[in-house]
Amino acid sequence: MNVIKRVFDFKGAPLLAAVFVALFIAEGRLQLRKRKEPRWKRIVINSIVAIPAFTLLRFLFLPVMVKLAIGNRHLKWGLNYHYQAHPFIKTAVAFLIMDYTNYLWHILNHKIPFLWRFHVVHHSDPDLDVTTAIRFHFGELIGSVFYRGVFVFLSGATPLNELIYEILFEGATQFHHSNFKLPYQFEKALNKIIVTPRMHGIHHSMIRQETDSNYSVIFSFWDRLHRTVRLNVAQDVIVTGVPSYSDPDELTIGYLLKLPFTKIRRWEQVSEAEDVRATLAGKNNLAK
Ligand SMILES: [Zn+2]
C-alpha cells in the first residue's frame, strides 16, 4: 500500500489542497452565482460533514481500489489485460471506463431512493461553491466502494491508474462545484470536453428537470451522448438546493449526518417551475 502514500498522500492530497485554496480565493473575487449564506458558516458545516467521508476515502475506499487493481495484476481479468497497446492508450481506456461508469453511478444516486437518501445531503446545500465539493455523506462513499470497485477491476486499471484517476476526479469535482466565474467564451469552449461550473450549477437547481441533467463528473460528453445535457439555463435564475430541504436553519451538521436515516421528503414542485423554464427550450447552448 506504499503506492497510496507515495502518490496520494505526498502528491495528490497536497495538490488537491492547493486547488481547493486557489478556487476558494478565485470564487471570492469572481463570483458566478449570488450567495445566500456567509462563507465562513458554509466552510465550517461542509468541512465537518466531510470528515467521516474523507476518513473513509483514505482508509477504506483507496485501499480497497488499490488492492483490487493489485489483485488484477495476477488474475488478469480486466479489459486492459486482454490486448496489446501503448500504456498511454491503456491509461486512457481505464480513465474513460471509470469516468463513464461514474456518470452512471451519479444517475443511480438520483434514481434509486436508497441512494438518494445519502446523495440528498450533498444537494441540500443552499449555495454552490468549492466547499460543496467536499459535502458528501459517508454513507454515499461506502456505497461507491462496491460499485466503483467493480469497474476498477473490470477495466483492468493499474494501481497507479486508479490513484491518478481519483486525484483527477476530486480535482474536477472541486472545479465544477466552484462559484468561480470563468470568462464565458472560454468556459463554453472548455465545456465541450469537461464539466464546468455553469454546467454543474444547473444540476444543483431546485427545479427537478434541471437536477435531472448534467450528471457527468470529469468529461462532459457522457451527458451529450445520452441526451441528459442541459445548458440553456442562466446562472442568475437558478435557485440552488432541494425544495423540501431548503430551510438553512434546519440544515445543521448533526441533522445532515443523520438525514439519510430519517424519513426522506418528496421533492416539492417549485411554483415557477416548468412553464418559466420552458421558454428557455430550443437551442441547448451554454447560457451565461
Ligand atoms: Zn447529483
GROMACS .gro file of C-alpha atoms in nm, residues 91-237:
model
  147
   91THR     CA    1  -0.448   0.453  -1.919
   92ALA     CA    2  -0.691   0.649  -2.137
   93VAL     CA    3  -0.918   0.343  -2.172
   94ALA     CA    4  -0.917   0.287  -1.793
   95PHE     CA    5  -0.994   0.657  -1.728
   96LEU     CA    6  -1.280   0.658  -1.979
   97ILE     CA    7  -1.435   0.342  -1.833
   98MET     CA    8  -1.409   0.476  -1.478
   99ASP     CA    9  -1.546   0.816  -1.575
  100TYR     CA   10  -1.835   0.674  -1.778
  101THR     CA   11  -1.937   0.435  -1.500
  102ASN     CA   12  -1.917   0.723  -1.251
  103TYR     CA   13  -2.162   0.912  -1.471
  104LEU     CA   14  -2.397   0.612  -1.444
  105TRP     CA   15  -2.335   0.589  -1.068
  106HIS     CA   16  -2.435   0.953  -1.031
  107ILE     CA   17  -2.763   0.881  -1.215
  108LEU     CA   18  -2.829   0.584  -0.984
  109ASN     CA   19  -2.774   0.814  -0.685
  110HIS     CA   20  -3.063   1.026  -0.811
  111LYS     CA   21  -3.297   0.750  -0.929
  112ILE     CA   22  -3.269   0.485  -0.655
  113PRO     CA   23  -3.442   0.609  -0.338
  114PHE     CA   24  -3.198   0.428  -0.107
  115LEU     CA   25  -2.901   0.600  -0.270
  116TRP     CA   26  -3.079   0.937  -0.286
  117ARG     CA   27  -3.106   0.929   0.096
  118PHE     CA   28  -2.732   0.986   0.108
  119HIS     CA   29  -2.685   1.200  -0.205
  120VAL     CA   30  -2.951   1.447  -0.087
  121VAL     CA   31  -2.707   1.564   0.183
  122HIS     CA   32  -2.483   1.695  -0.096
  123HIS     CA   33  -2.772   1.850  -0.291
  124SER     CA   34  -2.932   2.016   0.010
  125ASP     CA   35  -2.652   2.274   0.016
  126PRO     CA   36  -2.828   2.612  -0.016
  127ASP     CA   37  -2.530   2.754  -0.205
  128LEU     CA   38  -2.290   2.601  -0.451
  129ASP     CA   39  -1.917   2.661  -0.422
  130VAL     CA   40  -1.591   2.472  -0.378
  131THR     CA   41  -1.692   2.368  -0.023
  132THR     CA   42  -1.994   2.179  -0.171
  133ALA     CA   43  -1.738   1.953  -0.341
  134ILE     CA   44  -1.649   1.800  -0.002
  135ARG     CA   45  -2.005   1.791   0.138
  136PHE     CA   46  -2.076   1.421   0.096
  137HIS     CA   47  -2.233   1.187   0.348
  138PHE     CA   48  -2.005   0.898   0.446
  139GLY     CA   49  -2.283   0.653   0.352
  140GLU     CA   50  -2.254   0.757  -0.013
  141LEU     CA   51  -1.885   0.673  -0.002
  142ILE     CA   52  -1.948   0.326   0.142
  143GLY     CA   53  -2.192   0.254  -0.142
  144SER     CA   54  -1.940   0.369  -0.401
  145VAL     CA   55  -1.677   0.121  -0.275
  146PHE     CA   56  -1.889  -0.169  -0.401
  147TYR     CA   57  -1.997  -0.009  -0.727
  148ARG     CA   58  -1.672   0.155  -0.828
  149GLY     CA   59  -1.462  -0.139  -0.719
  150VAL     CA   60  -1.632  -0.349  -0.988
  151PHE     CA   61  -1.520  -0.113  -1.263
  152VAL     CA   62  -1.167  -0.067  -1.134
  153PHE     CA   63  -1.149  -0.444  -1.164
  154LEU     CA   64  -1.327  -0.486  -1.498
  155SER     CA   65  -1.132  -0.204  -1.664
  156GLY     CA   66  -0.802  -0.360  -1.567
  157ALA     CA   67  -0.680  -0.027  -1.427
  158THR     CA   68  -0.336  -0.042  -1.263
  159PRO     CA   69  -0.300   0.085  -0.902
  160LEU     CA   70  -0.136   0.398  -1.043
  161ASN     CA   71  -0.417   0.449  -1.300
  162GLU     CA   72  -0.672   0.424  -1.021
  163LEU     CA   73  -0.497   0.668  -0.788
  164ILE     CA   74  -0.434   0.926  -1.061
  165TYR     CA   75  -0.797   0.897  -1.175
  166GLU     CA   76  -0.910   0.951  -0.816
  167ILE     CA   77  -0.700   1.266  -0.783
  168LEU     CA   78  -0.836   1.398  -1.115
  169PHE     CA   79  -1.189   1.305  -1.005
  170GLU     CA   80  -1.155   1.504  -0.680
  171GLY     CA   81  -0.992   1.798  -0.859
  172ALA     CA   82  -1.266   1.804  -1.126
  173THR     CA   83  -1.532   1.785  -0.851
  174GLN     CA   84  -1.381   2.090  -0.679
  175PHE     CA   85  -1.363   2.279  -1.007
  176HIS     CA   86  -1.719   2.219  -1.132
  177HIS     CA   87  -1.877   2.290  -0.793
  178SER     CA   88  -1.689   2.617  -0.755
  179ASN     CA   89  -1.863   2.952  -0.778
  180PHE     CA   90  -1.582   3.082  -0.996
  181LYS     CA   91  -1.693   3.296  -1.288
  182LEU     CA   92  -1.479   3.198  -1.584
  183PRO     CA   93  -1.483   3.414  -1.898
  184TYR     CA   94  -1.793   3.295  -2.082
  185GLN     CA   95  -1.634   3.212  -2.419
  186PHE     CA   96  -1.352   3.025  -2.250
  187GLU     CA   97  -1.592   2.820  -2.040
  188LYS     CA   98  -1.810   2.748  -2.343
  189ALA     CA   99  -1.510   2.601  -2.525
  190LEU     CA  100  -1.386   2.412  -2.219
  191ASN     CA  101  -1.732   2.268  -2.161
  192LYS     CA  102  -1.715   2.082  -2.489
  193ILE     CA  103  -1.471   1.846  -2.314
  194ILE     CA  104  -1.506   1.877  -1.936
  195VAL     CA  105  -1.777   1.965  -1.684
  196THR     CA  106  -1.759   2.334  -1.590
  197PRO     CA  107  -1.914   2.543  -1.307
  198ARG     CA  108  -2.204   2.676  -1.517
  199MET     CA  109  -2.293   2.327  -1.641
  200HIS     CA  110  -2.287   2.169  -1.295
  201GLY     CA  111  -2.467   2.468  -1.142
  202ILE     CA  112  -2.776   2.362  -1.339
  203HIS     CA  113  -2.757   2.013  -1.183
  204HIS     CA  114  -2.794   2.173  -0.838
  205SER     CA  115  -3.114   2.363  -0.930
  206MET     CA  116  -3.434   2.328  -0.726
  207ILE     CA  117  -3.621   2.258  -1.049
  208ARG     CA  118  -3.645   1.885  -1.093
  209GLN     CA  119  -3.590   1.870  -1.469
  210GLU     CA  120  -3.268   2.064  -1.424
  211THR     CA  121  -3.140   1.849  -1.140
  212ASP     CA  122  -3.217   1.551  -1.362
  213SER     CA  123  -2.949   1.661  -1.606
  214ASN     CA  124  -2.571   1.709  -1.624
  215TYR     CA  125  -2.457   1.402  -1.429
  216SER     CA  126  -2.105   1.382  -1.575
  217VAL     CA  127  -1.805   1.418  -1.344
  218ILE     CA  128  -1.488   1.483  -1.547
  219PHE     CA  129  -1.577   1.456  -1.916
  220SER     CA  130  -1.895   1.635  -2.022
  221PHE     CA  131  -1.957   1.421  -2.331
  222TRP     CA  132  -2.133   1.143  -2.140
  223ASP     CA  133  -2.430   1.377  -2.091
  224ARG     CA  134  -2.427   1.473  -2.459
  225LEU     CA  135  -2.408   1.109  -2.561
  226HIS     CA  136  -2.713   1.019  -2.350
  227ARG     CA  137  -2.904   1.345  -2.409
  228THR     CA  138  -2.903   1.430  -2.039
  229VAL     CA  139  -2.726   1.757  -2.105
  230ARG     CA  140  -2.897   2.090  -2.024
  231LEU     CA  141  -2.701   2.408  -2.075
  232ASN     CA  142  -2.952   2.682  -2.162
  233VAL     CA  143  -3.029   2.799  -1.807
  234ALA     CA  144  -2.871   3.125  -1.694
  235GLN     CA  145  -2.694   3.110  -1.358
  236ASP     CA  146  -2.882   3.411  -1.217
  237VAL     CA  147  -3.220   3.234  -1.245
   0.00000   0.00000   0.00000
